[in-house]
Short mmCIF file of C-alpha atoms and ligand atoms in Angstrom, two decimals:
data_model
loop_
_atom_site.label_atom_id
_atom_site.label_comp_id
_atom_site.label_asym_id
_atom_site.label_seq_id
_atom_site.Cartn_x
_atom_site.Cartn_y
_atom_site.Cartn_z
CA UNK A 1 13.86 16.43 258.96
CA UNK A 2 16.16 13.91 260.60
CA UNK A 3 19.78 15.07 260.72
CA UNK A 4 21.23 12.01 259.01
CA UNK A 5 24.86 12.82 259.84
CA UNK A 6 24.04 13.20 263.50
CA UNK A 7 22.17 9.87 263.56
CA UNK A 8 25.06 8.17 261.74
CA UNK A 9 27.44 9.45 264.41
CA UNK A 10 25.17 8.16 267.18
CA UNK A 11 24.88 4.72 265.56
CA UNK A 12 28.65 4.57 265.12
CA UNK A 13 29.04 5.30 268.84
CA UNK A 14 26.44 2.65 269.67
CA UNK A 15 28.36 0.09 267.59
CA UNK A 16 31.55 0.89 269.54
CA UNK A 17 29.69 0.84 272.85
CA UNK A 18 28.35 -2.69 272.33
CA UNK A 19 31.91 -3.86 271.66
CA UNK A 20 31.98 -3.95 267.88
CA UNK A 21 34.35 -2.38 265.39
CA UNK A 22 32.65 0.19 263.14
CA UNK A 23 35.57 -0.03 260.69
CA UNK A 24 35.06 -3.71 260.03
CA UNK A 25 34.00 -4.38 256.43
CA UNK A 26 30.41 -5.42 257.14
CA UNK A 27 29.75 -2.53 259.52
CA UNK A 28 31.37 0.33 257.65
CA UNK A 29 28.19 1.44 255.95
CA UNK A 30 25.86 0.38 258.75
CA UNK A 31 25.45 3.81 260.40
CA UNK A 32 24.44 5.25 257.04
CA UNK A 33 21.94 2.46 256.42
CA UNK A 34 20.49 2.64 259.93
CA UNK A 35 20.05 6.42 259.68
CA UNK A 36 18.15 6.04 256.39
CA UNK A 37 16.08 3.20 257.83
CA UNK A 38 15.05 5.16 260.92
CA UNK A 39 14.22 8.18 258.85
CA UNK A 40 11.79 6.00 256.87
CA UNK A 41 10.41 4.11 259.87
CA UNK A 42 9.59 7.36 261.66
CA UNK A 43 8.45 9.32 258.61
CA UNK A 44 4.87 9.27 259.92
CA UNK A 45 5.60 12.23 262.19
CA UNK A 46 5.94 14.49 259.20
CA UNK A 47 2.68 13.55 257.55
CA UNK A 48 -0.57 15.30 258.16
CA UNK A 49 -3.68 13.07 258.19
CA UNK A 50 -5.83 15.82 256.71
CA UNK A 51 -3.51 16.26 253.74
CA UNK A 52 -3.11 12.53 253.30
CA UNK A 53 -6.84 11.84 253.22
CA UNK A 54 -7.86 14.94 251.33
CA UNK A 55 -9.27 14.23 247.90
CA UNK A 56 -9.67 10.50 248.49
CA UNK A 57 -13.12 10.58 249.99
CA UNK A 58 -15.96 9.57 247.72
CA UNK A 59 -19.70 9.87 247.96
CA UNK A 60 -22.03 6.89 247.74
CA UNK A 61 -25.77 6.49 248.10
CA UNK A 62 -26.02 4.34 251.18
CA UNK A 63 -24.47 4.19 254.60
CA UNK A 64 -23.60 0.51 254.81
CA UNK A 65 -20.77 -0.88 256.86
CA UNK A 66 -17.44 -0.84 255.03
CA UNK A 67 -14.73 -3.29 256.06
CA UNK A 68 -11.02 -3.24 255.22
CA UNK A 69 -9.50 -6.42 256.50
CA UNK A 70 -5.92 -7.68 256.88
CA UNK A 71 -4.08 -4.42 256.30
CA UNK A 72 -0.42 -5.22 257.02
CA UNK A 73 1.07 -3.22 259.82
CA UNK A 74 4.72 -2.60 260.74
CA UNK A 75 5.62 -0.32 263.61
CA UNK A 76 8.21 0.27 266.33
CA UNK A 77 7.40 -0.16 270.00
CA UNK A 78 8.30 2.96 271.90
CA UNK A 79 9.65 1.05 274.89
CA UNK A 80 12.37 -0.85 273.04
CA UNK A 81 12.41 0.61 269.53
CA UNK A 82 11.94 -2.91 268.21
CA UNK A 83 9.38 -3.81 265.57
CA UNK A 84 5.89 -5.04 266.16
CA UNK A 85 3.98 -6.26 263.16
CA UNK A 86 0.71 -7.85 262.25
CA UNK A 87 -2.65 -7.02 260.79
CA UNK A 88 -5.14 -4.25 261.14
CA UNK A 89 -8.88 -4.53 260.47
CA UNK A 90 -11.01 -1.45 260.04
CA UNK A 91 -14.77 -1.13 259.83
CA UNK A 92 -16.85 2.02 259.60
CA UNK A 93 -20.31 3.27 258.84
CA UNK A 94 -20.46 6.59 257.09
CA UNK A 95 -23.02 9.20 257.95
CA UNK A 96 -23.16 11.27 254.80
CA UNK A 97 -22.35 8.55 252.31
CA UNK A 98 -18.67 9.43 252.53
CA UNK A 99 -16.26 6.54 251.98
CA UNK A 100 -12.48 6.25 251.71
CA UNK A 101 -10.63 5.38 248.54
CA UNK A 102 -9.34 1.83 248.92
CA UNK A 103 -5.64 2.62 249.34
CA UNK A 104 -6.18 5.53 251.70
CA UNK A 105 -6.92 3.47 254.77
CA UNK A 106 -3.66 1.60 254.25
CA UNK A 107 -1.79 4.91 253.89
CA UNK A 108 -3.43 6.16 257.07
CA UNK A 109 -2.35 3.02 258.93
CA UNK A 110 1.23 3.45 257.65
CA UNK A 111 1.31 7.09 258.70
CA UNK A 112 0.52 6.28 262.33
CA UNK A 113 2.60 3.08 262.31
CA UNK A 114 5.75 4.90 261.16
CA UNK A 115 6.29 6.44 264.56
CA UNK A 116 7.39 5.17 267.96
CA UNK A 117 4.16 3.59 269.11
CA UNK A 118 2.16 1.66 271.61
CA UNK A 119 -0.19 -0.78 269.93
CA UNK A 120 -3.10 0.59 271.98
CA UNK A 121 -2.42 4.16 270.94
CA UNK A 122 -1.90 3.22 267.31
CA UNK A 123 -5.27 1.43 267.29
CA UNK A 124 -7.02 4.42 268.80
CA UNK A 125 -5.33 6.99 266.54
CA UNK A 126 -6.43 5.12 263.42
CA UNK A 127 -10.01 4.86 264.71
CA UNK A 128 -10.07 8.55 265.63
CA UNK A 129 -8.70 9.64 262.25
CA UNK A 130 -11.27 7.57 260.33
CA UNK A 131 -14.06 8.88 262.57
CA UNK A 132 -13.08 12.52 262.28
CA UNK A 133 -12.16 12.71 258.63
CA UNK A 134 -15.55 11.56 257.33
CA UNK A 135 -17.67 12.40 260.36
CA UNK A 136 -18.53 8.68 260.51
CA UNK A 137 -21.46 7.25 262.43
CA UNK A 138 -19.13 4.69 263.94
CA UNK A 139 -15.70 3.09 263.58
CA UNK A 140 -14.07 -0.11 264.77
CA UNK A 141 -10.36 -0.93 264.54
CA UNK A 142 -8.67 -4.15 265.61
CA UNK A 143 -4.94 -4.76 265.48
CA UNK A 144 -3.33 -8.16 266.04
CA UNK A 145 0.44 -7.96 266.33
CA UNK A 146 3.58 -9.82 267.32
CA UNK A 147 6.11 -7.80 269.31
CA UNK A 148 9.76 -8.60 268.75
CA UNK A 149 10.58 -7.10 272.15
CA UNK A 150 8.56 -9.93 273.68
CA UNK A 151 9.72 -12.60 271.25
CA UNK A 152 13.46 -11.91 271.22
CA UNK A 153 14.21 -10.88 274.77
CA UNK A 154 14.32 -12.89 277.98
CA UNK A 155 11.43 -15.25 278.50
CA UNK A 156 10.44 -16.55 275.13
CA UNK A 157 6.88 -15.82 274.18
CA UNK A 158 7.34 -16.62 270.52
CA UNK A 159 3.75 -17.26 269.75
CA UNK A 160 2.11 -14.56 271.77
CA UNK A 161 -0.01 -12.18 269.81
CA UNK A 162 -1.42 -9.01 271.23
CA UNK A 163 -4.88 -7.87 270.20
CA UNK A 164 -6.14 -4.34 270.71
CA UNK A 165 -9.39 -2.74 269.68
CA UNK A 166 -10.92 0.68 269.55
CA UNK A 167 -14.62 1.27 268.91
CA UNK A 168 -16.19 4.68 268.50
CA UNK A 169 -19.69 6.00 267.88
CA UNK A 170 -22.28 3.39 266.95
CA UNK A 171 -19.64 0.63 267.18
CA UNK A 172 -19.31 1.55 270.83
CA UNK A 173 -22.96 2.18 271.59
CA UNK A 174 -24.66 -0.64 269.66
CA UNK A 175 -23.92 -4.26 270.49
CA UNK A 176 -25.57 -5.33 267.22
CA UNK A 177 -23.28 -3.06 265.16
CA UNK A 178 -20.21 -4.25 267.03
CA UNK A 179 -21.21 -7.88 266.52
CA UNK A 180 -21.77 -7.31 262.80
CA UNK A 181 -18.27 -5.83 262.58
CA UNK A 182 -16.72 -8.77 264.43
CA UNK A 183 -18.64 -11.28 262.33
CA UNK A 184 -17.46 -9.65 259.08
CA UNK A 185 -13.87 -9.61 260.27
CA UNK A 186 -13.96 -13.25 261.34
CA UNK A 187 -15.83 -14.46 258.27
CA UNK A 188 -13.85 -16.96 256.20
CA UNK A 189 -12.54 -15.57 252.94
CA UNK A 190 -14.66 -16.08 249.83
CA UNK A 191 -11.66 -15.92 247.55
ZN1 ZN B 201 8.57 -3.20 273.46
#
């Protein structure tokens, strides 16, 4: 658990240190709000992927490729503790007919995103968790994100988007499987 009072004290000190007045009307409750916000934004450390996924894996007859596209992602870069945000696309092929319940992949993404992260590591952790939890034949994860640390600081790179990918198992070994994944992700929406 985050010691909220301790974090509030630290934020109060930070406010003073940057030359602001923590007693000013608009800032009086800021340390409290920031402490609560950070507790939420880093709550992923306390969650266990096994417990989160448990019970939300279903059996189906075939082992077709499953795609979850455009999962919103919000995380904090570990270098600046500023947000990066974008979209995550996941594809996998099950081995034993095991598939995830629809909302579980999004919960899994949130769990790893609510930590101090590098986009590369986040991408890989999601792929690894999908792979391991259903013993998948293969997994592919792509994240496209904007980093506020690049957009807000110094040289403006407002439109830069960073793309990272992680491919495991058959997505790594088979060019055809990887291409099918990429084609499904890039396919225009039907509705
Ligand atoms: Zn950064």
